[in-house]
Amino acid sequence: EDQVTQSPEALRLQEGESSSLNCSYTVSGLRGLFWYRQDPGKGPEFLFTLYSAGEEKEKERLKATLTKKESFLHITAPKPEDSATYLCAVQARPSSASKIIFGSGTRLSIRP
Amino acid sequence: DSGVTQTPKHLITATGQRVTLRCSPRSGDLSVYWYQQSLDQGLQFLIQYYNGEERAKGNILERFSAQQFPDLHSELNLSSLELGDSALYFCASSSRLAGGAGTGELFFGEGSRLTVL
């Protein structure tokens, strides 16, 4: 069964303190791994798609990387506005069964 | 604004009742996904439609059903409601069967918060 596990559940950082969030996945064949950001009371907002091991994507202070077993979301010098829940999701092959499975998320809090 | 519209935003009802949640996808998007989000379960995939046809099913209860209409809007029907059905229900859309241009890029609505008393 396809599974996505995120750690830690919650992370509190001081402004400017860099860190990484982890997403471990188990799928029969990975079609894509996705990162989303969710603010309280809002729907998730798409950040990145990663397709294959070794791939990296960057957006502002965020960088996502992918290995065969896990993905990391690196946050460099975070600001309070980066506080949110970060969700990881996977889509398995074949794509005809196109469900996208989400992890439980990491609640990130950045203190000024 | 994602372009996905969900109604109602909030709904309070009693156990045993039936409710309908509505979703209008982004203009031109053919694929609609429904997710349930509760505090202890995270985002749980329920069902996906593509251009009116059911394409993928998750752990959707038999008491729940959905459909996508010719104008591409979708409805999620929840019946015989139980306390445990209280959750945020999200609709997401994409332009392609397996996600948007970037694959996996789903555009989420603001959700419908259901409270069952």
XYZ file of C-alpha atoms in Angstrom:
229
model
C 0.000 0.000 0.000
C 1.272 3.459 -0.896
C 2.337 5.383 2.190
C 3.744 8.803 3.032
C 5.281 9.627 6.421
C 6.405 13.102 7.399
C 8.660 14.140 10.254
C 8.787 15.914 12.545
C 5.101 16.517 13.262
C 5.916 20.010 14.477
C 9.000 22.199 14.316
C 9.636 25.526 16.007
C 12.526 27.612 14.750
C 13.934 31.009 15.452
C 13.867 33.433 12.530
C 16.984 32.798 10.445
C 17.518 29.273 11.813
C 17.717 26.883 8.841
C 16.358 23.336 9.024
C 14.904 20.481 6.996
C 11.603 18.639 6.884
C 11.502 14.961 5.943
C 9.079 12.975 3.814
C 9.527 9.208 3.566
C 7.476 7.335 1.032
C 6.631 3.795 -0.011
C 5.096 3.327 -3.437
C 5.152 0.609 -6.046
C 6.520 3.040 -8.591
C 6.854 6.773 -8.115
C 5.275 8.967 -10.740
C 5.806 12.174 -8.803
C 6.384 13.606 -5.330
C 4.814 16.933 -4.445
C 5.173 19.538 -1.734
C 2.336 21.787 -0.665
C 1.994 24.560 1.888
C -1.195 24.919 3.937
C -2.084 27.956 6.036
C -4.665 27.633 8.839
C -8.217 27.507 7.506
C -7.045 27.454 3.893
C -6.644 24.854 1.195
C -3.164 23.517 0.375
C -1.081 25.528 -2.075
C 1.208 23.760 -4.536
C 4.964 24.332 -4.172
C 7.010 21.732 -6.089
C 6.928 18.539 -8.123
C 9.899 16.146 -8.124
C 10.015 13.225 -10.537
C 13.243 11.313 -10.035
C 16.018 10.720 -7.523
C 18.600 13.471 -7.541
C 16.200 16.141 -8.686
C 16.076 19.476 -6.836
C 13.684 22.420 -7.022
C 14.020 25.838 -5.381
C 11.650 28.657 -4.585
C 12.767 31.599 -2.479
C 13.939 30.171 0.867
C 12.713 26.641 0.085
C 14.572 23.839 -1.653
C 13.131 20.375 -2.220
C 15.281 17.319 -2.910
C 14.424 13.718 -3.742
C 16.064 10.339 -3.176
C 14.680 6.863 -3.897
C 13.152 6.630 -0.429
C 12.591 10.161 0.810
C 12.363 13.841 0.098
C 13.596 16.796 2.083
C 12.280 20.327 2.186
C 15.142 22.566 3.233
C 14.267 25.964 4.653
C 17.088 28.497 4.629
C 16.998 31.531 6.925
C 13.227 31.269 7.459
C 11.002 34.237 8.220
C 7.812 34.304 10.328
C 5.730 34.306 7.121
C 7.080 30.840 6.355
C 5.047 29.518 9.285
C 2.554 26.992 7.904
C 1.930 23.271 7.612
C 3.996 21.681 4.857
C 2.469 18.651 3.182
C 4.177 16.021 1.098
C 2.225 13.893 -1.384
C 3.008 11.106 -3.828
C 1.468 9.763 -6.964
C 2.206 6.182 -7.925
C 2.308 4.486 -11.303
C 0.277 3.649 -13.237
C -1.136 7.098 -13.626
C -4.508 5.757 -14.616
C -5.004 5.207 -10.903
C -4.313 8.839 -10.379
C -4.936 9.248 -6.684
C -2.528 11.547 -4.925
C -1.740 10.482 -1.364
C -0.779 13.057 1.271
C 1.280 12.763 4.438
C 0.084 14.191 7.737
C 2.271 17.263 7.382
C 4.848 19.165 9.427
C 3.618 22.224 11.335
C 6.371 24.801 11.049
C 6.451 27.799 13.365
C 9.026 30.564 12.967
C 9.529 32.884 15.932
C 10.636 36.495 15.251
C -7.432 32.752 -5.035
C -7.096 29.264 -6.571
C -10.184 29.621 -8.770
C -11.869 26.617 -7.118
C -15.121 27.468 -5.360
C -16.640 25.359 -2.615
C -20.003 25.836 -0.937
C -21.070 25.988 1.782
C -18.038 27.187 3.761
C -19.535 26.031 7.046
C -22.262 23.535 7.792
C -23.632 22.347 11.120
C -26.014 19.417 11.174
C -27.172 16.538 13.331
C -26.313 12.867 13.324
C -28.295 10.832 10.848
C -28.761 13.740 8.462
C -27.648 14.087 4.840
C -25.689 16.974 3.320
C -24.404 17.927 -0.115
C -21.153 19.770 -0.673
C -20.595 21.526 -3.950
C -17.432 22.275 -5.891
C -16.871 24.395 -8.974
C -13.433 23.674 -10.464
C -11.158 26.212 -12.116
C -12.336 27.241 -15.549
C -11.292 24.573 -18.030
C -10.178 21.982 -15.459
C -11.623 18.546 -16.184
C -10.391 16.681 -13.114
C -11.911 17.038 -9.652
C -10.595 15.470 -6.460
C -12.307 15.270 -3.059
C -10.344 15.070 0.180
C -11.345 14.867 3.831
C -9.123 16.524 6.434
C -9.556 15.873 10.127
C -7.173 16.663 12.973
C -6.073 13.082 13.526
C -6.119 11.814 9.930
C -4.592 14.491 7.754
C -5.724 14.829 4.153
C -7.486 11.628 3.113
C -8.194 11.030 -0.568
C -11.842 10.192 -1.191
C -12.525 10.115 -4.909
C -11.539 11.602 -8.256
C -13.556 12.397 -11.367
C -12.323 13.251 -14.807
C -14.706 14.787 -17.314
C -17.705 13.238 -15.640
C -16.280 9.775 -15.050
C -15.014 8.281 -11.816
C -11.288 7.591 -12.206
C -9.885 6.772 -8.785
C -11.305 5.886 -5.414
C -9.774 6.125 -1.965
C -11.172 5.120 1.411
C -14.564 6.631 0.730
C -17.320 5.308 2.969
C -20.374 3.679 1.404
C -22.468 6.417 3.049
C -20.634 8.936 0.859
C -21.095 9.390 -2.866
C -20.044 11.908 -5.453
C -20.657 12.849 -9.036
C -19.383 15.260 -11.634
C -21.919 16.946 -13.863
C -21.677 17.899 -17.562
C -20.776 21.470 -16.615
C -17.864 19.914 -14.633
C -19.015 20.987 -11.190
C -19.004 18.212 -8.623
C -21.048 17.323 -5.586
C -20.128 15.187 -2.597
C -23.109 13.664 -0.807
C -22.707 12.558 2.801
C -25.562 10.591 4.365
C -26.412 9.004 7.719
C -23.928 11.385 9.242
C -21.957 10.397 12.323
C -19.981 12.496 14.785
C -16.758 11.206 13.235
C -17.665 12.716 9.874
C -16.970 16.180 11.263
C -14.049 17.464 9.203
C -12.920 19.861 6.521
C -13.821 18.623 3.059
C -11.632 19.921 0.256
C -12.195 19.882 -3.439
C -9.254 20.262 -5.795
C -9.089 20.507 -9.557
C -6.507 20.057 -12.256
C -6.447 20.356 -15.992
C -5.189 16.856 -16.645
C -6.136 13.376 -15.596
C -3.060 12.963 -13.456
C -2.544 16.496 -12.296
C -1.953 19.892 -13.829
C 0.801 21.072 -16.118
C 3.368 20.118 -13.515
C 1.638 16.818 -12.696
C 0.385 16.678 -9.149
C -0.348 20.389 -9.178
C -3.791 20.435 -7.696
C -5.647 23.665 -7.081
C -7.568 23.466 -3.827
C -10.670 25.317 -2.746
C -11.055 26.863 0.703
C -12.920 23.820 1.978
C -16.294 23.115 3.544
C -16.183 22.704 7.309
C -18.757 20.149 8.412
C -19.737 19.865 12.054
C -21.989 16.979 13.061
C -23.635 17.366 16.482
